[in-house]
Amino acid sequence: MTHVMNTYARQPVAFSHGEGSWLVDTEGKRYLDALSGIAVNTLGHNHPDLVHALSHQASQLLHTSNLYRIPLQEALADKLASLSGMDEVFFCNSGCEANEAAIKLARFYGHRQGIDNPTIIVMEHAFHGRTMATLSATGNRKTQAGFEPLVSGFVRVPYNDIEAIRQVAEHNKNVVAVLIEMIQGEGGIHLADDQFQRDLRTFCDEKGWLLMTDEVQCGIGRTGKWFGFQHSGVRPDVVSLAKGLGSGVPVGACMVGGRAAGLFGPGNHGSTFGGNPLAMRAAKTTIDVLERDQLLENADKMGHAIRNGLRARIGHFPEVVDIRGRGLMIGVELDRPCGELVGLARDAGLLINVTADSVVRLLPSLNITQADVDTLVERLTAVITHYLGK
């Protein structure tokens, strides 16, 4: 045992290096990485553009603090605003920090409306982070257990249920915002219905609420569009980002627009490391490569190839409940707990994970090739077929 706090059930493998969608462990074995650091390694491993950009930036400037202007931060904010239609961006270091900023902003908005106890509607089976506020917004009692008392100010409703939200509105006059994942990742790769999103946008406008979308896992091209909300044509008031934004360098962002723009001023929120030059260079390079190499289109195409390939091979198994997703955010749901598949796949040279007990989650890098997709489908098919005793 090491002196690292035992907060993870780590697998018995360590990696020494990687290339593209492949990782090599310290014993020399190669693995196809279908998880990409849980939707983080957008450009795969050892991407030459990212290596060059980070090496160059490290030779110039790593950190100055937000006491001073940071030109790279301003350039990235401009780019994100252009891609999203939002107005302002706050930079931080992680998804839970981005969601914390969103929660604080909703409460600040509520107080400015004269509401003493601002309330946010959140979804069942949601996952928004592990800090106290984001844990309280999360819809998983297993992750909350032992950390009570939770933060108040959240009301939970079923996912994709606009009527449940209307019912809350009738009985709770303190509601100021709705927080929703466009695709529930930890919850099992469940998609927010496009019509539900449009109805929710209309209802929030009627009530003067903020519509806040958690795109920590599905944002930055993973679904085949820059942001998950763009599939339905809605525009949120607040959007949280992280994971794939920096291709492995820690960076998060909280973007605001509409009635949420202009709320925060100096002293209302901050971050020591947020938006430092190294993180901004990583994020700007990631976006540049995504655009140049048309990787959003690749995510859409390769996502269809993976889902269709799996459906053709195992979709007819009665034990396979569903194969779903958008772009390169894919879930294969079985009719039973299947955590054992993680180790079986690892032994077969494939890195996956299982969420919601029974859903195999696939999150490969956005530059995955057709050859690697074929390998992914072949190996996962073999592992699931063996696991089910076919």
Short mmCIF file of C-alpha atoms in Angstrom, two decimals:
data_model
loop_
_atom_site.label_atom_id
_atom_site.label_comp_id
_atom_site.label_asym_id
_atom_site.label_seq_id
_atom_site.Cartn_x
_atom_site.Cartn_y
_atom_site.Cartn_z
CA MET A 1 0.00 0.00 0.00
CA THR A 2 1.12 3.54 -0.76
CA HIS A 3 0.38 6.75 1.13
CA VAL A 4 -2.18 7.79 -1.51
CA MET A 5 -5.59 8.11 0.11
CA ASN A 6 -7.72 5.09 -0.75
CA THR A 7 -10.53 6.90 -2.57
CA TYR A 8 -10.49 4.83 -5.78
CA ALA A 9 -11.00 1.13 -6.52
CA ARG A 10 -8.00 1.15 -8.84
CA GLN A 11 -7.48 -1.52 -11.46
CA PRO A 12 -4.21 -3.51 -11.36
CA VAL A 13 -2.54 -1.75 -14.27
CA ALA A 14 -0.38 1.35 -14.80
CA PHE A 15 0.42 2.96 -18.13
CA SER A 16 3.76 4.25 -19.34
CA HIS A 17 2.83 5.94 -22.61
CA GLY A 18 0.24 6.20 -25.36
CA GLU A 19 -0.28 7.01 -29.01
CA GLY A 20 -3.61 7.98 -30.54
CA SER A 21 -6.33 5.70 -29.15
CA TRP A 22 -3.82 3.25 -27.68
CA LEU A 23 -2.13 2.97 -24.28
CA VAL A 24 0.84 0.82 -23.28
CA ASP A 25 1.23 -0.44 -19.72
CA THR A 26 4.44 -0.75 -17.74
CA GLU A 27 4.73 -4.40 -18.83
CA GLY A 28 4.50 -3.51 -22.53
CA LYS A 29 0.92 -4.65 -23.18
CA ARG A 30 -1.17 -2.50 -25.54
CA TYR A 31 -4.78 -1.49 -24.89
CA LEU A 32 -7.37 0.22 -27.06
CA ASP A 33 -8.57 3.12 -24.93
CA ALA A 34 -12.35 3.33 -25.31
CA LEU A 35 -12.68 5.51 -22.21
CA SER A 36 -10.16 8.32 -22.94
CA GLY A 37 -9.69 9.21 -19.29
CA ILE A 38 -13.50 9.38 -18.85
CA ALA A 39 -14.13 11.70 -21.82
CA VAL A 40 -11.01 13.77 -21.16
CA ASN A 41 -8.43 12.84 -23.83
CA THR A 42 -10.30 14.48 -26.70
CA LEU A 43 -7.30 14.25 -29.04
CA GLY A 44 -6.15 10.86 -27.83
CA HIS A 45 -2.67 10.35 -26.43
CA ASN A 46 0.55 12.10 -27.43
CA HIS A 47 -1.07 14.31 -30.05
CA PRO A 48 1.79 16.20 -31.74
CA ASP A 49 -0.01 19.55 -31.87
CA LEU A 50 -0.86 19.41 -28.17
CA VAL A 51 2.63 18.22 -27.17
CA HIS A 52 4.21 21.07 -29.12
CA ALA A 53 1.80 23.71 -27.80
CA LEU A 54 2.22 22.70 -24.16
CA SER A 55 5.99 22.39 -24.42
CA HIS A 56 6.22 25.84 -25.97
CA GLN A 57 3.86 27.37 -23.41
CA ALA A 58 5.76 25.77 -20.53
CA SER A 59 8.93 27.37 -21.83
CA GLN A 60 7.28 30.81 -21.69
CA LEU A 61 4.73 31.07 -18.88
CA LEU A 62 2.73 28.66 -16.72
CA HIS A 63 0.87 30.89 -14.28
CA THR A 64 0.41 34.55 -13.42
CA SER A 65 -2.96 34.62 -11.55
CA ASN A 66 -6.18 36.43 -12.37
CA LEU A 67 -4.88 39.61 -10.79
CA TYR A 68 -3.65 40.40 -14.29
CA ARG A 69 -4.95 40.12 -17.83
CA ILE A 70 -4.37 36.78 -19.53
CA PRO A 71 -4.58 37.19 -23.33
CA LEU A 72 -4.98 33.45 -23.97
CA GLN A 73 -7.95 33.43 -21.60
CA GLU A 74 -9.58 36.28 -23.48
CA ALA A 75 -8.99 34.55 -26.83
CA LEU A 76 -10.46 31.26 -25.61
CA ALA A 77 -13.49 33.01 -24.11
CA ASP A 78 -14.11 34.72 -27.44
CA LYS A 79 -13.89 31.39 -29.24
CA LEU A 80 -16.24 29.59 -26.83
CA ALA A 81 -18.72 32.47 -27.06
CA SER A 82 -18.62 32.25 -30.85
CA LEU A 83 -19.17 28.48 -30.86
CA SER A 84 -21.92 28.49 -28.23
CA GLY A 85 -23.77 31.77 -28.63
CA MET A 86 -23.08 32.58 -24.98
CA ASP A 87 -21.81 35.95 -23.71
CA GLU A 88 -19.32 35.44 -20.87
CA VAL A 89 -17.04 32.67 -19.60
CA PHE A 90 -15.60 31.99 -16.16
CA PHE A 91 -12.62 29.61 -16.16
CA CYS A 92 -11.87 27.13 -13.40
CA ASN A 93 -10.17 23.74 -13.06
CA SER A 94 -12.83 21.01 -13.09
CA GLY A 95 -16.41 20.08 -13.80
CA CYS A 96 -17.57 20.31 -10.21
CA GLU A 97 -16.08 23.80 -9.98
CA ALA A 98 -17.92 24.81 -13.14
CA ASN A 99 -21.14 23.47 -11.65
CA GLU A 100 -20.44 25.19 -8.33
CA ALA A 101 -20.14 28.45 -10.25
CA ALA A 102 -23.49 27.74 -11.92
CA ILE A 103 -25.16 26.99 -8.59
CA LYS A 104 -23.76 30.13 -6.99
CA LEU A 105 -24.84 32.17 -9.96
CA ALA A 106 -28.41 30.80 -9.76
CA ARG A 107 -28.60 31.69 -6.08
CA PHE A 108 -27.19 35.15 -6.76
CA TYR A 109 -29.79 35.60 -9.50
CA GLY A 110 -32.53 34.54 -7.11
CA HIS A 111 -31.50 36.96 -4.39
CA ARG A 112 -31.52 39.75 -6.93
CA GLN A 113 -35.12 38.76 -7.67
CA GLY A 114 -35.98 39.13 -3.98
CA ILE A 115 -36.07 35.38 -3.26
CA ASP A 116 -34.54 34.60 0.13
CA ASN A 117 -34.20 30.82 -0.39
CA PRO A 118 -33.46 30.24 -4.08
CA THR A 119 -34.19 26.68 -5.23
CA ILE A 120 -32.82 24.75 -8.21
CA ILE A 121 -34.68 21.89 -9.87
CA VAL A 122 -32.36 18.93 -10.55
CA MET A 123 -32.88 15.48 -12.07
CA GLU A 124 -33.07 11.95 -10.74
CA HIS A 125 -29.91 9.92 -11.51
CA ALA A 126 -27.94 13.11 -12.27
CA PHE A 127 -24.27 13.49 -11.46
CA HIS A 128 -22.85 16.99 -11.03
CA GLY A 129 -19.75 16.47 -8.85
CA ARG A 130 -18.45 15.58 -5.39
CA THR A 131 -18.13 18.95 -3.66
CA MET A 132 -20.87 19.57 -1.12
CA ALA A 133 -23.16 21.64 -3.35
CA THR A 134 -22.67 19.52 -6.47
CA LEU A 135 -23.02 16.33 -4.42
CA SER A 136 -26.32 17.67 -3.10
CA ALA A 137 -27.47 18.36 -6.66
CA THR A 138 -26.48 14.83 -7.69
CA GLY A 139 -29.26 12.24 -7.84
CA ASN A 140 -27.43 9.26 -6.38
CA ARG A 141 -27.97 8.31 -2.75
CA LYS A 142 -25.00 5.93 -2.86
CA THR A 143 -22.54 8.76 -3.47
CA GLN A 144 -24.29 11.04 -0.96
CA ALA A 145 -24.40 8.54 1.90
CA GLY A 146 -22.24 9.51 4.85
CA PHE A 147 -21.92 13.16 3.91
CA GLU A 148 -25.12 14.52 5.37
CA PRO A 149 -26.35 17.13 6.06
CA LEU A 150 -26.50 17.95 2.38
CA VAL A 151 -26.82 21.47 1.05
CA SER A 152 -30.43 22.60 0.85
CA GLY A 153 -32.03 24.40 -2.07
CA PHE A 154 -32.54 21.54 -4.53
CA VAL A 155 -35.75 19.82 -5.67
CA ARG A 156 -35.47 16.59 -7.65
CA VAL A 157 -37.71 15.47 -10.51
CA PRO A 158 -37.65 12.58 -13.02
CA TYR A 159 -35.51 13.08 -16.12
CA ASN A 160 -37.37 14.07 -19.30
CA ASP A 161 -40.57 14.88 -17.38
CA ILE A 162 -41.80 18.41 -18.10
CA GLU A 163 -45.05 17.81 -16.21
CA ALA A 164 -43.12 17.06 -13.02
CA ILE A 165 -41.36 20.40 -13.41
CA ARG A 166 -44.69 22.18 -13.90
CA GLN A 167 -45.98 20.55 -10.73
CA VAL A 168 -42.99 21.80 -8.76
CA ALA A 169 -43.57 25.29 -10.12
CA GLU A 170 -47.14 25.27 -8.82
CA HIS A 171 -46.09 24.50 -5.26
CA ASN A 172 -42.66 26.12 -4.91
CA LYS A 173 -42.32 29.82 -5.59
CA ASN A 174 -38.61 29.81 -4.69
CA VAL A 175 -37.47 28.06 -7.88
CA VAL A 176 -34.98 30.13 -9.86
CA ALA A 177 -33.31 27.60 -12.19
CA VAL A 178 -33.28 24.12 -13.67
CA LEU A 179 -29.98 22.19 -13.89
CA ILE A 180 -29.84 19.32 -16.37
CA GLU A 181 -27.27 17.12 -18.12
CA MET A 182 -27.91 16.92 -21.87
CA ILE A 183 -26.74 13.31 -21.58
CA GLN A 184 -26.58 11.64 -18.18
CA GLY A 185 -23.15 10.00 -18.14
CA GLU A 186 -22.84 8.43 -14.69
CA GLY A 187 -26.59 7.85 -14.79
CA GLY A 188 -26.27 5.40 -17.69
CA ILE A 189 -25.96 7.36 -20.98
CA HIS A 190 -29.53 8.65 -21.04
CA LEU A 191 -30.31 11.45 -23.49
CA ALA A 192 -32.49 14.46 -22.75
CA ASP A 193 -35.29 14.30 -25.31
CA ASP A 194 -35.06 17.15 -27.83
CA GLN A 195 -38.69 18.13 -27.39
CA PHE A 196 -38.30 18.05 -23.62
CA GLN A 197 -35.39 20.47 -23.96
CA ARG A 198 -37.46 22.83 -26.10
CA ASP A 199 -40.43 22.63 -23.72
CA LEU A 200 -38.11 23.27 -20.80
CA ARG A 201 -36.61 26.32 -22.49
CA THR A 202 -40.10 27.72 -23.09
CA PHE A 203 -41.20 27.04 -19.52
CA CYS A 204 -38.08 28.60 -18.02
CA ASP A 205 -38.73 31.71 -20.11
CA GLU A 206 -42.32 31.85 -18.90
CA LYS A 207 -41.20 31.61 -15.29
CA GLY A 208 -38.10 33.80 -15.56
CA TRP A 209 -35.91 30.87 -14.50
CA LEU A 210 -32.36 30.12 -15.61
CA LEU A 211 -31.91 27.05 -17.80
CA MET A 212 -28.53 25.57 -16.80
CA THR A 213 -26.99 22.67 -18.72
CA ASP A 214 -24.19 20.46 -17.41
CA GLU A 215 -22.04 19.64 -20.46
CA VAL A 216 -19.01 18.56 -18.45
CA GLN A 217 -18.96 15.14 -20.10
CA CYS A 218 -20.86 15.61 -23.37
CA GLY A 219 -19.55 19.05 -24.42
CA ILE A 220 -16.68 19.99 -26.76
CA GLY A 221 -17.68 17.91 -29.75
CA ARG A 222 -18.30 14.53 -28.14
CA THR A 223 -21.89 14.30 -29.41
CA GLY A 224 -21.01 15.39 -32.95
CA LYS A 225 -21.84 19.03 -32.22
CA TRP A 226 -19.86 21.45 -30.09
CA PHE A 227 -22.44 21.25 -27.30
CA GLY A 228 -25.21 18.80 -26.54
CA PHE A 229 -27.87 21.51 -26.39
CA GLN A 230 -27.26 22.34 -30.06
CA HIS A 231 -29.02 19.14 -31.19
CA SER A 232 -32.37 20.51 -30.02
CA GLY A 233 -31.75 24.12 -31.02
CA VAL A 234 -32.21 25.52 -27.50
CA ARG A 235 -29.86 28.07 -25.97
CA PRO A 236 -29.33 27.74 -22.20
CA ASP A 237 -28.56 30.61 -19.85
CA VAL A 238 -25.69 28.75 -18.16
CA VAL A 239 -23.46 25.96 -19.50
CA SER A 240 -20.75 24.11 -17.55
CA LEU A 241 -17.77 22.52 -19.30
CA ALA A 242 -14.63 20.60 -18.31
CA LYS A 243 -13.25 17.12 -19.11
CA GLY A 244 -12.51 17.21 -22.86
CA LEU A 245 -11.89 20.96 -23.00
CA GLY A 246 -8.17 20.64 -22.22
CA SER A 247 -7.44 17.16 -23.63
CA GLY A 248 -5.95 16.09 -20.30
CA VAL A 249 -4.87 19.41 -18.80
CA PRO A 250 -7.28 20.33 -15.97
CA VAL A 251 -9.62 23.10 -17.11
CA GLY A 252 -13.29 23.89 -16.57
CA ALA A 253 -15.56 26.68 -17.70
CA CYS A 254 -18.92 28.17 -16.79
CA MET A 255 -20.46 29.99 -19.75
CA VAL A 256 -23.39 32.38 -19.34
CA GLY A 257 -25.75 34.25 -21.61
CA GLY A 258 -29.24 35.68 -21.68
CA ARG A 259 -30.60 36.67 -18.27
CA ALA A 260 -27.51 35.15 -16.59
CA ALA A 261 -25.05 37.47 -18.34
CA GLY A 262 -23.55 40.33 -16.38
CA LEU A 263 -24.57 39.01 -12.96
CA PHE A 264 -21.17 38.32 -11.42
CA GLY A 265 -18.81 41.21 -10.73
CA PRO A 266 -15.39 41.48 -9.06
CA GLY A 267 -15.38 39.61 -5.76
CA ASN A 268 -18.44 37.46 -6.46
CA HIS A 269 -16.43 34.45 -7.57
CA GLY A 270 -12.85 33.48 -8.33
CA SER A 271 -10.19 30.81 -8.79
CA THR A 272 -6.46 30.82 -8.11
CA PHE A 273 -5.49 28.47 -10.91
CA GLY A 274 -8.51 28.91 -13.17
CA GLY A 275 -7.70 30.05 -16.68
CA ASN A 276 -3.93 30.08 -16.31
CA PRO A 277 -1.83 30.26 -19.51
CA LEU A 278 -1.00 26.54 -19.65
CA ALA A 279 -4.64 25.45 -19.34
CA MET A 280 -5.77 28.05 -21.85
CA ARG A 281 -3.16 26.92 -24.37
CA ALA A 282 -4.34 23.33 -23.99
CA ALA A 283 -7.99 24.27 -24.51
CA LYS A 284 -7.33 26.60 -27.43
CA THR A 285 -5.18 23.96 -29.15
CA THR A 286 -7.85 21.32 -28.58
CA ILE A 287 -10.51 23.46 -30.26
CA ASP A 288 -8.18 24.41 -33.12
CA VAL A 289 -7.42 20.76 -33.89
CA LEU A 290 -11.09 19.77 -33.62
CA GLU A 291 -11.94 22.40 -36.21
CA ARG A 292 -9.00 21.81 -38.52
CA ASP A 293 -9.36 18.03 -38.64
CA GLN A 294 -13.19 18.04 -38.71
CA LEU A 295 -13.33 15.85 -35.63
CA LEU A 296 -16.95 16.70 -34.79
CA GLU A 297 -17.92 15.05 -38.06
CA ASN A 298 -15.64 12.15 -37.18
CA ALA A 299 -17.29 11.79 -33.77
CA ASP A 300 -20.70 11.57 -35.41
CA LYS A 301 -19.55 9.11 -38.08
CA MET A 302 -17.54 6.86 -35.77
CA GLY A 303 -20.30 6.93 -33.16
CA HIS A 304 -22.78 5.59 -35.70
CA ALA A 305 -20.25 2.96 -36.77
CA ILE A 306 -19.76 1.73 -33.18
CA ARG A 307 -23.46 1.61 -32.37
CA ASN A 308 -24.41 -0.02 -35.65
CA GLY A 309 -21.56 -2.52 -35.38
CA LEU A 310 -22.58 -3.55 -31.87
CA ARG A 311 -26.26 -3.74 -32.81
CA ALA A 312 -25.45 -6.05 -35.71
CA ARG A 313 -23.42 -8.40 -33.52
CA ILE A 314 -25.09 -8.39 -30.10
CA GLY A 315 -28.23 -6.29 -30.48
CA HIS A 316 -30.35 -9.42 -30.94
CA PHE A 317 -29.28 -10.90 -27.60
CA PRO A 318 -32.25 -10.79 -25.20
CA GLU A 319 -29.83 -9.77 -22.43
CA VAL A 320 -28.91 -6.57 -24.30
CA VAL A 321 -31.54 -4.03 -23.28
CA ASP A 322 -30.34 -1.11 -25.41
CA ILE A 323 -27.42 0.32 -27.36
CA ARG A 324 -27.73 4.10 -27.29
CA GLY A 325 -25.88 7.38 -27.33
CA ARG A 326 -24.89 10.34 -29.44
CA GLY A 327 -21.61 10.74 -31.24
CA LEU A 328 -18.85 9.14 -29.20
CA MET A 329 -20.81 8.96 -25.94
CA ILE A 330 -22.25 5.46 -26.04
CA GLY A 331 -23.93 3.11 -23.59
CA VAL A 332 -24.61 -0.62 -23.91
CA GLU A 333 -27.20 -1.61 -21.32
CA LEU A 334 -27.49 -5.21 -20.15
CA ASP A 335 -30.29 -6.74 -18.13
CA ARG A 336 -27.99 -7.42 -15.18
CA PRO A 337 -25.11 -5.87 -13.22
CA CYS A 338 -22.01 -6.22 -15.37
CA GLY A 339 -19.11 -4.61 -13.54
CA GLU A 340 -17.12 -7.79 -14.17
CA LEU A 341 -16.87 -6.77 -17.83
CA VAL A 342 -14.31 -4.08 -16.97
CA GLY A 343 -11.70 -6.66 -15.96
CA LEU A 344 -12.59 -9.05 -18.77
CA ALA A 345 -12.24 -6.27 -21.34
CA ARG A 346 -8.94 -5.15 -19.81
CA ASP A 347 -7.60 -8.68 -20.13
CA ALA A 348 -8.64 -8.53 -23.80
CA GLY A 349 -6.77 -5.25 -24.31
CA LEU A 350 -9.79 -2.94 -24.20
CA LEU A 351 -10.42 -0.16 -21.67
CA ILE A 352 -14.07 0.49 -20.80
CA ASN A 353 -16.06 1.13 -17.66
CA VAL A 354 -19.51 0.33 -16.32
CA THR A 355 -21.88 2.94 -14.95
CA ALA A 356 -25.29 2.64 -13.28
CA ASP A 357 -24.32 -1.00 -12.52
CA SER A 358 -25.47 -2.37 -15.88
CA VAL A 359 -24.35 0.03 -18.63
CA VAL A 360 -21.06 -0.34 -20.48
CA ARG A 361 -19.85 3.21 -21.15
CA LEU A 362 -17.75 3.99 -24.23
CA LEU A 363 -16.04 7.39 -24.56
CA PRO A 364 -13.23 7.04 -27.12
CA SER A 365 -11.16 9.99 -28.33
CA LEU A 366 -12.74 12.13 -31.03
CA ASN A 367 -9.97 11.30 -33.52
CA ILE A 368 -10.48 7.55 -33.32
CA THR A 369 -9.96 5.86 -36.69
CA GLN A 370 -12.20 3.41 -38.53
CA ALA A 371 -9.62 0.67 -37.97
CA ASP A 372 -9.69 1.29 -34.22
CA VAL A 373 -13.50 1.37 -34.25
CA ASP A 374 -13.48 -2.06 -35.90
CA THR A 375 -11.12 -3.34 -33.21
CA LEU A 376 -13.28 -1.84 -30.45
CA VAL A 377 -16.45 -3.47 -31.80
CA GLU A 378 -14.71 -6.82 -32.30
CA ARG A 379 -13.18 -6.95 -28.81
CA LEU A 380 -16.25 -5.68 -26.95
CA THR A 381 -18.49 -8.08 -28.87
CA ALA A 382 -16.27 -11.01 -27.93
CA VAL A 383 -16.12 -10.00 -24.26
CA ILE A 384 -19.88 -9.48 -23.89
CA THR A 385 -20.67 -12.67 -25.82
CA HIS A 386 -18.37 -14.67 -23.54
CA TYR A 387 -19.76 -12.96 -20.42
CA LEU A 388 -23.32 -13.86 -21.41
CA GLY A 389 -22.33 -17.45 -22.15
CA LYS A 390 -23.25 -17.34 -25.81
#
